XYZ file of N, CA and C in Angstrom:
870
model
N 24.074 16.843 27.409
C 24.141 15.359 27.195
C 22.818 15.025 26.508
N 22.840 14.367 25.354
C 21.573 13.991 24.641
C 21.024 12.606 25.131
N 19.816 12.600 25.419
C 19.140 11.425 26.033
C 19.242 10.285 25.141
N 19.140 10.587 23.779
C 19.037 9.402 22.825
C 20.314 8.534 22.787
N 21.440 9.168 23.259
C 22.750 8.467 23.399
C 22.582 7.264 24.369
N 21.746 7.454 25.375
C 21.589 6.317 26.383
C 20.257 5.499 26.172
N 19.275 6.067 25.531
C 17.967 5.268 25.542
C 17.580 4.709 24.164
N 18.389 4.985 23.087
C 18.036 4.474 21.678
C 18.492 3.088 21.399
N 19.354 2.511 22.298
C 19.908 1.296 22.046
C 20.309 0.540 23.234
N 20.407 -0.821 23.097
C 20.916 -1.640 24.274
C 22.220 -1.321 24.786
N 23.272 -1.022 23.900
C 24.563 -0.554 24.495
C 24.427 0.699 25.144
N 23.625 1.641 24.625
C 23.518 2.929 25.392
C 22.954 2.715 26.849
N 21.909 1.836 26.977
C 21.314 1.621 28.264
C 22.329 0.940 29.192
N 23.192 0.063 28.614
C 24.173 -0.568 29.469
C 25.175 0.442 29.917
N 25.515 1.402 28.974
C 26.427 2.438 29.423
C 25.925 3.338 30.517
N 24.607 3.532 30.437
C 23.861 4.407 31.377
C 23.900 3.731 32.737
N 23.625 2.361 32.812
C 23.649 1.762 34.049
C 25.149 1.766 34.664
N 26.025 1.630 33.822
C 27.404 1.636 34.227
C 27.857 2.946 34.930
N 27.321 4.080 34.242
C 27.684 5.385 34.778
C 27.022 5.630 36.049
N 25.693 5.082 36.155
C 24.826 5.332 37.365
C 25.511 4.675 38.647
N 26.147 3.558 38.313
C 26.692 2.741 39.533
C 28.090 3.047 39.739
N 28.745 3.829 38.806
C 30.188 4.109 39.012
C 30.610 5.260 39.841
N 29.583 6.103 40.060
C 29.951 7.288 40.868
C 30.180 8.459 39.868
N 30.094 8.217 38.615
C 30.519 9.204 37.589
C 29.547 10.510 37.734
N 28.310 10.184 38.043
C 27.340 11.402 38.134
C 27.684 12.219 39.326
N 28.067 11.549 40.477
C 28.506 12.261 41.645
C 29.728 13.160 41.379
N 30.711 12.613 40.569
C 31.895 13.376 40.200
C 31.521 14.510 39.307
N 30.535 14.318 38.425
C 30.056 15.520 37.561
C 29.518 16.585 38.425
N 28.728 16.138 39.442
C 28.046 17.051 40.323
C 29.137 17.928 41.006
N 30.197 17.340 41.501
C 31.283 18.080 42.282
C 31.916 18.984 41.292
N 32.138 18.660 40.079
C 32.727 19.476 39.122
C 31.871 20.695 38.765
N 30.592 20.412 38.618
C 29.674 21.582 38.262
C 29.454 22.430 39.381
N 29.784 22.085 40.587
C 29.670 22.939 41.689
C 31.000 23.708 42.043
N 31.973 23.460 41.186
C 33.346 24.046 41.451
C 33.533 25.091 40.337
N 34.568 25.967 40.778
C 34.933 27.108 39.857
C 35.376 26.659 38.534
N 35.906 25.490 38.381
C 36.326 25.039 37.180
C 35.302 24.880 36.100
N 34.004 24.836 36.562
C 32.927 24.654 35.552
C 32.461 26.027 34.980
N 33.014 27.099 35.392
C 32.437 28.452 34.894
C 32.669 28.587 33.469
N 33.684 28.050 32.802
C 33.685 28.155 31.316
C 32.571 27.504 30.532
N 31.627 26.690 31.275
C 30.523 25.980 30.592
C 29.309 26.965 30.458
N 29.393 28.024 31.241
C 28.224 28.851 31.331
C 27.883 29.519 30.035
N 28.862 30.207 29.420
C 28.598 30.979 28.146
C 28.235 30.041 26.981
N 28.812 28.973 26.764
C 28.306 28.023 25.710
C 26.971 27.519 25.909
N 26.563 27.236 27.241
C 25.237 26.700 27.616
C 24.207 27.851 27.260
N 24.518 29.125 27.518
C 23.568 30.277 27.192
C 23.435 30.311 25.682
N 24.471 30.278 24.959
C 24.387 30.369 23.490
C 23.652 29.188 22.884
N 24.005 27.969 23.328
C 23.399 26.813 22.623
C 21.943 26.778 22.867
N 21.477 27.142 24.100
C 20.046 27.039 24.362
C 19.225 28.337 24.312
N 19.875 29.448 23.863
C 19.194 30.696 23.660
C 18.557 31.132 24.965
N 19.271 31.089 26.086
C 18.767 31.521 27.299
C 18.676 32.930 27.399
N 17.432 33.579 27.727
C 17.416 35.011 27.806
C 17.929 35.411 29.176
N 19.066 36.233 29.066
C 19.688 36.620 30.344
C 19.343 37.992 30.796
N 18.377 38.611 30.087
C 17.831 40.029 30.426
C 17.484 40.167 31.846
N 16.780 39.352 32.407
C 16.441 39.434 33.903
C 17.567 39.283 34.763
N 18.727 38.836 34.355
C 19.817 38.569 35.184
C 21.064 39.493 34.922
N 20.769 40.637 34.423
C 21.911 41.513 34.180
C 22.585 41.963 35.364
N 23.930 41.962 35.314
C 24.654 42.378 36.499
C 25.121 41.254 37.479
N 24.520 40.054 37.241
C 24.876 38.964 37.951
C 26.205 38.221 37.551
N 26.975 37.665 38.549
C 28.053 36.880 38.200
C 27.970 35.592 38.908
N 28.585 34.521 38.367
C 28.416 33.174 38.877
C 29.729 32.492 39.198
N 29.747 31.905 40.319
C 30.970 31.157 40.754
C 31.186 29.841 40.099
N 30.099 29.236 39.690
C 30.184 27.849 39.071
C 28.928 27.684 38.179
N 28.895 26.603 37.426
C 27.802 26.260 36.585
C 26.567 26.085 37.431
N 26.712 25.436 38.662
C 25.669 25.208 39.592
C 25.038 26.574 40.075
N 25.962 27.469 40.339
C 25.513 28.790 40.800
C 24.695 29.484 39.658
N 25.117 29.372 38.440
C 24.362 29.971 37.366
C 23.038 29.153 37.168
N 22.985 27.957 37.253
C 21.733 27.210 37.016
C 20.654 27.573 38.000
N 21.082 27.796 39.252
C 20.133 28.103 40.419
C 19.914 29.705 40.455
N 20.356 30.355 39.470
C 20.290 31.835 39.522
C 18.793 32.314 39.886
N 18.751 33.421 40.434
C 17.450 33.906 40.891
C 17.084 35.354 40.252
N 15.805 35.529 40.102
C 15.347 36.757 39.585
C 14.046 37.210 40.395
N 13.614 38.350 40.167
C 12.350 38.772 40.861
C 11.231 37.827 40.355
N 10.444 37.402 41.239
C 9.387 36.394 40.876
C 8.464 37.203 39.913
N 8.024 36.520 38.782
C 7.100 37.207 37.752
C 5.763 37.451 38.399
N 4.975 38.345 37.681
C 3.639 38.628 38.243
C 2.778 37.344 38.054
N 1.716 37.275 38.830
C 0.805 36.108 38.655
C -0.541 36.562 38.683
N -1.505 35.694 38.231
C -2.853 36.018 38.288
C -3.444 36.006 39.737
N -3.850 37.102 40.245
C -4.244 37.112 41.647
C -5.674 36.550 41.811
N -6.479 36.572 40.848
C -7.751 35.975 41.032
C -7.825 34.764 41.707
N -8.550 34.630 42.831
C -8.394 33.406 43.653
C -9.023 32.109 43.021
N -9.829 32.365 41.956
C -10.421 31.187 41.320
C -9.591 30.724 40.060
N -8.461 31.384 39.898
C -7.600 30.905 38.715
C -6.436 30.059 39.198
N -6.284 28.919 38.634
C -5.159 28.013 38.831
C -4.027 28.518 38.124
N -2.910 28.823 38.780
C -1.667 29.294 38.041
C -0.664 28.249 38.023
N 0.133 28.321 37.004
C 1.255 27.418 36.817
C 2.325 27.633 37.955
N 2.877 26.624 38.591
C 3.867 26.761 39.637
C 5.345 27.066 39.017
N 5.388 26.940 37.653
C 6.734 27.101 37.081
C 6.751 27.258 35.564
N 7.854 27.551 34.958
C 7.883 27.614 33.483
C 7.913 26.020 33.082
N 7.527 25.759 31.787
C 7.724 24.491 31.356
C 6.715 24.100 30.266
N 6.703 22.843 29.895
C 5.720 22.324 28.957
C 4.719 21.527 29.699
N 3.435 21.876 29.606
C 2.300 21.294 30.389
C 1.631 20.243 29.613
N 1.425 19.002 30.250
C 0.502 17.995 29.907
C -0.541 17.792 31.034
N -1.787 17.476 30.667
C -2.778 17.195 31.640
C -3.493 15.799 31.512
N -3.440 15.076 32.467
C -4.057 13.690 32.463
C -5.112 13.506 33.521
N -6.249 12.892 33.199
C -7.134 12.452 34.277
C -6.664 11.237 35.071
N -7.072 11.186 36.174
C -6.693 10.024 37.093
C -8.048 9.142 37.198
N -7.939 7.909 36.569
C -9.078 7.012 36.527
C -8.937 5.987 37.637
N -9.868 6.093 38.613
C -9.618 5.424 39.853
C -8.400 5.671 40.449
N -7.424 4.806 40.608
C -6.086 5.019 41.163
C -5.041 5.096 40.107
N -5.449 5.042 38.767
C -4.441 4.968 37.680
C -4.394 6.367 36.950
N -3.119 6.894 36.793
C -2.882 8.050 36.066
C -2.678 7.449 34.644
N -3.553 7.952 33.749
C -3.472 7.450 32.305
C -2.183 7.793 31.612
N -1.749 7.246 30.522
C -0.375 7.312 30.033
C 0.358 8.571 30.201
N 1.312 8.637 30.955
C 2.195 9.915 31.096
C 3.453 9.575 30.344
N 3.660 10.188 29.275
C 4.888 9.876 28.469
C 4.970 8.494 28.043
N 3.724 7.823 27.559
C 3.792 6.542 27.089
C 3.995 5.434 28.191
N 3.854 5.894 29.387
C 4.045 4.838 30.470
C 2.682 5.020 31.301
N 2.271 3.909 32.029
C 1.224 3.922 32.822
C 1.617 4.018 34.299
N 1.046 4.709 35.087
C 1.430 4.911 36.567
C 0.201 4.762 37.440
N 0.435 4.205 38.604
C -0.565 4.283 39.679
C -0.240 5.419 40.616
N -1.304 5.874 41.191
C -0.972 6.987 42.262
C 0.086 6.633 43.139
N 0.102 5.246 43.555
C 1.064 4.822 44.570
C 2.446 4.791 43.998
N 2.685 4.905 42.609
C 3.923 5.020 42.081
C 4.433 6.506 42.248
N 3.602 7.453 42.356
C 3.994 8.865 42.559
C 4.031 9.216 43.990
N 3.082 8.643 44.823
C 2.986 8.952 46.256
C 3.034 7.605 47.035
N 4.069 7.402 47.813
C 4.241 6.044 48.440
C 3.214 5.754 49.541
N 2.555 6.843 50.067
C 1.636 6.552 51.222
C 0.236 6.295 50.758
N -0.341 5.116 51.057
C -1.597 4.755 50.456
C -2.728 5.730 50.784
N -2.719 6.186 51.958
C -3.847 7.196 52.396
C -3.677 8.495 51.752
N -2.510 8.953 51.424
C -2.296 10.154 50.616
C -2.667 9.984 49.169
N -2.255 8.849 48.647
C -2.578 8.577 47.246
C -4.076 8.590 46.913
N -4.781 7.962 47.939
C -6.234 7.849 47.820
C -6.971 9.215 47.681
N -6.357 10.221 48.187
C -6.967 11.506 48.167
C -7.279 12.022 46.665
N -6.378 11.461 45.777
C -6.372 11.966 44.461
C -7.001 11.046 43.365
N -7.657 9.980 43.951
C -8.326 9.011 43.008
C -9.396 9.801 42.239
N -9.494 9.637 40.961
C -10.408 10.280 40.132
C -10.195 11.727 39.869
N -9.032 12.162 40.269
C -8.634 13.646 40.185
C -7.897 14.030 38.825
N -7.025 14.876 38.984
C -6.226 15.382 37.803
C -4.760 15.424 38.030
N -3.975 15.140 36.991
C -2.519 15.130 37.076
C -2.022 16.085 36.097
N -1.322 17.183 36.499
C -0.704 18.113 35.626
C 0.785 17.911 35.579
N 1.380 17.763 34.473
C 2.835 17.481 34.389
C 3.538 18.622 33.659
N 4.494 19.263 34.429
C 5.219 20.385 33.850
C 6.642 19.933 33.616
N 7.121 19.936 32.416
C 8.337 19.437 31.996
C 9.306 20.737 31.717
N 10.261 21.016 32.618
C 11.102 22.119 32.459
C 12.151 21.806 31.330
N 12.408 22.824 30.593
C 13.482 22.743 29.589
C 14.702 23.516 29.969
N 15.770 23.462 29.256
C 17.080 24.180 29.561
C 16.873 25.651 29.688
N 15.910 26.167 28.786
C 15.790 27.624 28.793
C 14.865 28.213 29.809
N 14.244 27.309 30.517
C 13.263 27.691 31.541
C 14.029 28.240 32.882
N 13.214 29.074 33.594
C 13.629 29.372 34.960
C 13.350 28.294 35.794
N 14.371 27.830 36.679
C 14.226 26.578 37.281
C 13.790 26.723 38.815
N 13.206 27.899 39.174
C 12.567 28.038 40.444
C 11.081 27.754 40.280
N 10.375 27.479 41.325
C 8.930 27.251 41.297
C 8.129 27.902 42.423
N 6.921 28.130 42.348
C 6.184 28.864 43.328
C 5.047 28.165 43.809
N 4.343 28.555 44.911
C 3.164 27.987 45.401
C 1.990 28.403 44.421
N 1.224 27.479 43.939
C 0.232 27.812 42.967
C -1.146 28.418 43.532
N -1.223 28.435 44.850
C -2.497 28.896 45.597
C -2.018 29.193 46.983
N -2.853 30.065 47.632
C -2.669 30.236 49.172
C -2.805 28.895 49.738
N -1.853 28.523 50.740
C -1.911 27.150 51.144
C -1.223 27.000 52.552
N -1.459 25.941 53.099
C -0.594 25.457 54.158
C 0.227 24.243 53.686
N 1.492 24.440 53.627
C 2.398 23.373 53.082
C 2.866 22.514 54.115
N 2.662 21.190 53.905
C 3.169 20.335 55.001
C 4.581 19.760 54.724
N 5.079 18.929 55.439
C 6.487 18.432 55.368
C 6.770 17.829 53.945
N 7.884 18.101 53.382
C 8.429 17.579 52.216
C 9.079 16.266 52.435
N 8.747 15.142 51.615
C 9.310 13.869 51.817
C 10.230 13.618 50.559
N 11.321 12.971 50.907
C 12.349 12.603 49.927
C 12.368 11.088 49.565
N 12.229 10.741 48.317
C 12.400 9.427 47.835
C 13.623 9.246 47.128
N 14.591 8.453 47.540
C 15.835 8.177 46.894
C 15.549 7.411 45.599
N 16.314 7.603 44.582
C 16.040 6.847 43.368
C 17.153 7.097 42.347
N 16.867 6.747 41.126
C 17.804 6.882 40.013
C 17.707 8.292 39.436
N 18.529 8.529 38.382
C 18.532 9.804 37.866
C 18.604 9.709 36.276
N 17.263 9.248 35.835
C 17.146 9.159 34.350
C 16.801 10.590 33.796
N 16.996 10.744 32.527
C 16.539 11.914 31.763
C 15.017 11.927 31.929
N 14.363 13.090 31.743
C 12.951 13.180 31.695
C 12.461 13.572 30.309
N 13.435 13.551 29.330
C 13.052 13.846 27.912
C 12.144 12.652 27.440
N 11.262 12.982 26.487
C 10.256 11.996 26.048
C 10.874 10.644 25.650
N 12.007 10.659 25.079
C 12.651 9.287 24.630
C 12.982 8.507 25.886
N 13.373 9.035 26.887
C 13.699 8.421 28.178
C 12.402 7.769 28.866
N 11.346 8.714 28.767
C 10.052 8.296 29.343
C 9.460 7.231 28.600
N 9.733 7.056 27.387
C 9.107 5.883 26.553
C 9.820 4.570 26.939
N 11.085 4.690 27.385
C 11.928 3.481 27.684
C 11.782 3.001 29.054
N 11.784 3.896 29.981
C 11.771 3.446 31.423
C 10.699 4.200 32.184
N 10.111 3.632 33.328
C 9.135 4.329 34.128
C 9.889 5.391 34.923
N 10.125 6.601 34.372
C 10.871 7.606 35.095
C 10.283 7.991 36.308
N 8.998 8.243 36.321
C 8.374 8.811 37.481
C 8.246 7.829 38.640
N 8.479 6.663 38.362
C 8.502 5.584 39.356
C 9.866 5.274 39.964
N 10.886 5.575 39.134
C 12.252 5.177 39.342
C 13.085 6.301 39.982
N 12.708 7.576 39.424
C 13.672 8.611 39.620
C 13.527 9.137 41.037
N 14.623 9.823 41.530
C 14.787 10.508 42.711
C 13.647 11.522 42.688
N 12.858 11.746 43.820
C 11.777 12.729 43.839
C 11.492 13.213 45.206
N 10.830 14.315 45.373
C 10.349 15.010 46.517
C 8.923 15.126 46.345
N 8.141 14.876 47.421
C 6.601 15.241 47.348
C 6.158 15.868 48.567
N 5.251 16.816 48.352
C 4.715 17.620 49.368
C 3.213 17.777 49.273
N 2.513 17.501 50.418
C 1.097 17.651 50.434
C 0.776 19.092 50.898
N -0.161 19.616 50.196
C -0.604 21.092 50.534
C -2.072 21.128 50.782
N -2.519 21.854 51.626
C -3.910 22.249 51.943
C -4.221 23.582 51.355
N -4.689 23.635 50.085
C -4.890 24.930 49.449
C -6.248 25.571 49.741
N -6.297 26.865 49.759
C -7.512 27.569 50.030
C -8.632 27.353 49.013
N -8.249 27.267 47.781
C -9.260 27.295 46.654
C -9.462 26.148 45.822
N -8.479 25.181 45.970
C -8.398 23.985 45.084
C -8.340 22.665 45.958
N -8.579 22.800 47.266
C -8.568 21.556 48.121
C -7.165 21.099 48.254
N -7.117 19.796 48.810
C -5.812 19.120 49.008
C -5.079 18.980 47.550
N -3.784 19.158 47.608
C -2.950 18.981 46.416
C -1.660 18.351 46.851
N -1.124 17.664 45.851
C 0.293 17.029 46.145
C 1.180 17.522 45.012
N 2.333 18.064 45.294
C 3.320 18.414 44.336
C 4.558 17.558 44.413
N 4.922 16.975 43.278
C 6.065 16.080 43.215
C 7.205 16.698 42.292
N 8.390 16.883 42.780
C 9.495 17.331 41.913
C 10.316 16.181 41.663
N 10.510 15.911 40.368
C 11.146 14.617 39.895
C 12.580 15.089 39.452
N 13.612 14.449 40.122
C 15.036 14.743 39.731
C 15.388 14.079 38.402
N 16.382 14.675 37.804
C 16.834 14.180 36.397
C 18.336 14.087 36.342
N 18.763 13.478 35.297
C 20.214 13.441 35.024
C 20.744 14.872 34.912
N 21.867 15.264 35.479
C 22.808 14.360 36.064
C 22.672 14.241 37.583
N 22.050 15.270 38.185
C 22.095 15.265 39.663
C 20.750 15.284 40.301
N 19.826 16.054 39.861
C 18.490 16.018 40.340
C 18.211 16.491 41.759
N 18.946 17.517 42.112
C 18.701 18.103 43.431
C 17.630 19.123 43.551
N 17.018 19.271 44.667
C 15.911 20.300 44.806
C 16.214 20.957 46.173
N 16.008 22.294 46.188
C 16.020 23.063 47.412
C 14.670 23.620 47.605
N 14.145 23.432 48.821
C 12.817 24.018 49.138
C 13.030 25.232 50.113
N 12.207 26.344 49.839
C 12.235 27.503 50.547
C 11.441 27.444 51.800
N 12.061 27.645 52.996
C 11.302 27.694 54.268
C 10.757 26.382 54.849
N 10.393 26.419 55.946
C 9.898 25.283 56.724
C 8.420 25.208 56.322
N 7.738 23.991 56.682
C 6.327 23.808 56.539
C 5.641 24.946 57.185
N 4.525 25.392 56.616
C 3.732 26.506 57.221
C 2.775 27.183 56.181
N 2.348 28.261 56.518
C 1.360 28.938 55.504
C 2.096 29.790 54.523
N 1.659 29.758 53.222
C 2.368 30.500 52.305
C 1.330 31.053 51.292
N 1.624 32.337 50.861
C 0.691 32.998 49.840
C 0.941 32.510 48.478
N -0.141 32.615 47.693
C -0.047 32.344 46.194
C 1.104 33.100 45.554
N 1.870 32.457 44.680
C 2.878 33.152 44.002
C 4.212 33.254 44.641
N 4.323 32.860 46.021
C 5.586 32.993 46.682
C 6.465 31.845 46.313
N 7.746 32.052 46.470
C 8.822 31.055 46.157
C 8.625 29.687 46.971
N 8.681 28.606 46.338
C 8.543 27.322 46.944
C 9.820 26.576 46.977
N 10.646 26.724 45.942
C 11.963 26.142 45.751
C 12.596 26.181 44.429
N 13.596 25.445 44.136
C 14.234 25.377 42.898
C 15.047 24.084 42.665
N 15.196 23.776 41.382
C 15.957 22.665 40.961
C 17.513 23.113 40.957
N 18.312 22.163 41.184
C 19.786 22.295 41.188
C 20.402 21.544 40.120
N 21.170 22.192 39.301
C 22.068 21.552 38.312
C 21.298 20.913 37.060
N 20.245 20.312 37.290
C 19.488 19.681 36.134
C 18.056 19.906 36.145
N 17.453 20.620 35.220
C 15.990 20.807 35.373
C 15.319 19.544 35.103
N 14.018 19.549 35.524
C 13.367 18.203 35.520
C 11.849 18.424 35.335
N 11.021 17.809 36.182
C 9.640 17.874 35.971
C 8.904 18.056 37.298
N 7.787 18.774 37.189
C 6.941 18.943 38.396
C 5.672 18.279 38.135
N 5.117 17.396 39.048
C 3.850 16.723 38.790
C 2.948 17.305 39.886
N 1.787 17.803 39.487
C 0.770 18.363 40.377
C -0.484 17.506 40.289
N -0.902 17.027 41.538
C -2.021 16.119 41.665
C -3.149 17.033 42.409
N -4.338 16.989 41.751
C -5.482 17.615 42.265
C -6.654 16.592 42.530
N -7.517 16.841 43.416
C -8.604 15.915 43.773
C -9.664 15.899 42.764
N -10.667 14.888 42.896
C -11.806 14.717 42.032
C -12.674 15.980 42.111
N -12.817 16.575 43.357
C -13.602 17.835 43.404
C -13.006 18.955 42.647
N -11.697 19.129 42.611
C -11.069 20.141 41.923
C -11.229 19.884 40.391
N -11.116 18.605 39.927
C -11.421 18.165 38.588
C -12.677 18.557 38.115
N -13.698 18.342 38.886
C -15.197 18.626 38.504
C -15.457 20.086 38.397
N -14.687 20.866 39.084
C -15.008 22.366 39.112
C -14.039 23.164 38.180
N -13.040 22.553 37.607
C -11.934 23.319 36.957
C -12.216 23.274 35.391
N -12.247 24.484 34.888
C -12.270 24.644 33.375
C -10.983 25.154 32.924
N -10.323 24.382 31.986
C -9.094 24.926 31.428
C -9.251 25.944 30.445
N -8.336 26.983 30.438
C -8.436 28.022 29.395
C -8.164 27.377 28.003
N -8.718 27.898 26.881
C -8.718 27.379 25.603
C -7.274 26.956 25.073
N -6.290 27.810 25.385
C -4.952 27.417 24.776
C -4.381 26.217 25.473
N -4.910 25.778 26.527
C -4.375 24.562 27.265
C -5.149 23.357 26.903
N -6.196 23.463 26.134
C -6.978 22.278 25.723
C -6.132 21.176 25.066
N -5.121 21.587 24.156
C -4.395 20.605 23.550
C -3.490 19.784 24.623
N -3.292 20.314 25.677
C -2.497 19.603 26.704
C -3.387 18.503 27.453
N -4.677 18.556 27.258
C -5.501 17.560 27.955
C -5.308 16.141 27.444
N -5.230 15.244 28.400
C -5.111 13.736 28.091
C -3.988 13.487 27.248
N -2.871 14.315 27.361
C -1.700 13.943 26.672
C -1.642 14.132 25.182
N -2.654 15.055 24.639
C -2.630 15.269 23.276
C -1.497 15.959 22.765
N -0.751 16.753 23.659
C 0.301 17.578 23.316
C 0.856 18.281 24.552
N 1.972 18.900 24.518
C 2.558 19.719 25.540
C 2.462 21.140 25.067
N 1.966 21.981 26.094
C 1.750 23.450 25.794
C 2.649 24.193 26.724
N 3.453 25.198 26.082
C 4.339 25.997 26.894
C 3.548 26.859 27.814
N 4.105 27.040 29.125
C 3.447 27.825 30.124
C 4.534 28.565 30.857
N 4.223 29.679 31.463
C 5.128 30.397 32.361
C 4.720 30.388 33.805
N 5.606 30.485 34.585
C 5.247 30.636 36.132
C 4.379 31.769 36.286
N 3.270 31.542 37.043
C 2.297 32.539 37.371
C 1.217 32.728 36.367
N 1.361 32.011 35.261
C 0.318 32.221 34.212
C -0.978 31.366 34.532
N -2.109 31.955 34.248
C -3.362 31.224 34.434
C -3.515 29.998 33.616
N -3.870 28.881 34.162
C -4.037 27.614 33.443
C -5.508 27.323 33.200
N -6.315 27.578 34.271
C -7.678 27.252 34.276
C -8.469 28.058 35.375
N -9.781 27.951 35.306
C -10.556 28.691 36.325
C -11.480 27.788 37.090
N -11.598 27.922 38.353
C -12.531 27.206 39.220
C -13.897 27.850 39.129
N -14.808 27.042 38.870
C -16.291 27.523 38.779
C -16.949 27.187 40.144
N -17.145 28.290 40.910
C -17.552 28.089 42.383
C -18.795 27.268 42.503
N -19.757 27.469 41.635
C -20.928 26.727 41.737
C -20.669 25.257 41.386
N -19.809 24.926 40.518
C -19.540 23.610 40.241
C -18.745 22.964 41.358
N -17.920 23.765 41.936
C -17.016 23.285 43.136
C -17.995 22.851 44.267
N -18.939 23.637 44.552
C -19.878 23.372 45.624
C -20.702 22.124 45.350
N -21.162 22.060 44.051
C -21.947 20.792 43.683
C -21.115 19.481 43.669
N -19.927 19.706 43.170
C -18.934 18.557 43.192
C -18.784 18.017 44.528
N -18.561 18.951 45.454
C -18.293 18.545 47.009
C -19.521 17.788 47.471
N -20.723 18.369 47.283
C -21.988 17.717 47.696
C -22.178 16.293 47.036
N -21.968 16.356 45.676
C -22.218 14.961 45.001
C -21.142 13.940 45.371
N -19.872 14.343 45.555
C -18.946 13.273 46.035
C -19.197 12.825 47.472
N -19.694 13.773 48.310
C -20.063 13.323 49.608
C -21.189 12.292 49.560
N -21.982 12.291 48.605
C -23.107 11.412 48.439
C -22.809 10.260 47.482
N -21.576 10.273 46.973
C -21.117 9.070 46.157
C -21.763 9.176 44.660
N -22.101 10.427 44.226
C -22.875 10.475 43.010
C -22.055 10.981 41.800
N -20.719 11.201 41.961
C -19.945 11.688 40.964
C -19.055 10.556 40.361
N -19.191 10.211 39.066
C -18.316 9.253 38.539
C -16.839 9.621 38.463
N -16.003 8.766 38.798
C -14.517 9.085 38.866
C -13.848 8.778 37.604
N -14.495 8.199 36.583
C -13.852 8.032 35.345
C -14.155 9.202 34.394
N -13.341 9.344 33.411
C -13.543 10.539 32.431
C -14.872 10.469 31.788
C-alpha cells in the first residue's frame, strides 16, 4: 500500500481517517494472520527483492507468519565501547536540544512526545536521538544494543500512520502512532530508552522475555505484520563521549539516512571523554545545545 495515496491530497487523508475508524485495518490484520493470506508471500518477496537465503527450508502458515520469520541472529561487534545497531534499517541521528528533538522527518518533537513520563524524558535532555526506519526488505527482529538491565515495557495506544517520509511530513507520526517504550540501564552507555513505533496496517510488537538482565546482541523483540521505526534515546553523557564512524556522518542532524544492519557498529565510546563528561555534567559545565 503506497503512502502517497493517503498523504498527498485532502481526499486521500479523508479516506485514511475513514479506514482508521471503520475497523478495516483490524479486518486486514485478521486476514493477514489467516491461511488465506499465504498467496501474498511470493509476490511480496519478488516485489521487494527480499533475500530469503537465511530462511531456506522454512514454510509459513500465513503472511503474518512469514513477516515475523526468524533466523540466527547475525554476528555483532563485541567491543564493549562500540555502539551497535539494534536492527536493520535506515539510520538518522539528531541532537536533543534541551527537551526538543530537532526536526525528525520534517516534524519537531519534544521528549515528552516520545516518552510520556516527565521524569523519564528529563533523563535525555541534551542527549541523542537515533532513528532507525525499517524497510520491507529488512529483517524485522531487533536486539539489545548493549549489555543491560531492561525494565518494564510500556504500551501507548495510538493511530497507525505510515512511517514513510511523505507521511512524516504530513502528520506528527511519532506523537500519534501506537508505540512501545522501554527504559534500559546499559553497562557502557548509561540510561537509554528504546521506542518501537507501530505503522500501517497493524503495528504490533512482540518483546522477548520479561524485564531483567540481557547480554548485548540478544533478541529483544520483533515487529508483526508491518515494519516500522525504532527510536533510541541516549543521554547527554553518552552524546559527549560518542564518536560516530565516518560512514554514518551523513546521518547526523538529519542530513540523510544511512543503511545499517543489526549488530553493525555505529560509533565508539571514548572512555576518557565519558569520564570527563560525567564529571562536567555533575558540575553543570557541559552545554546541552549542539
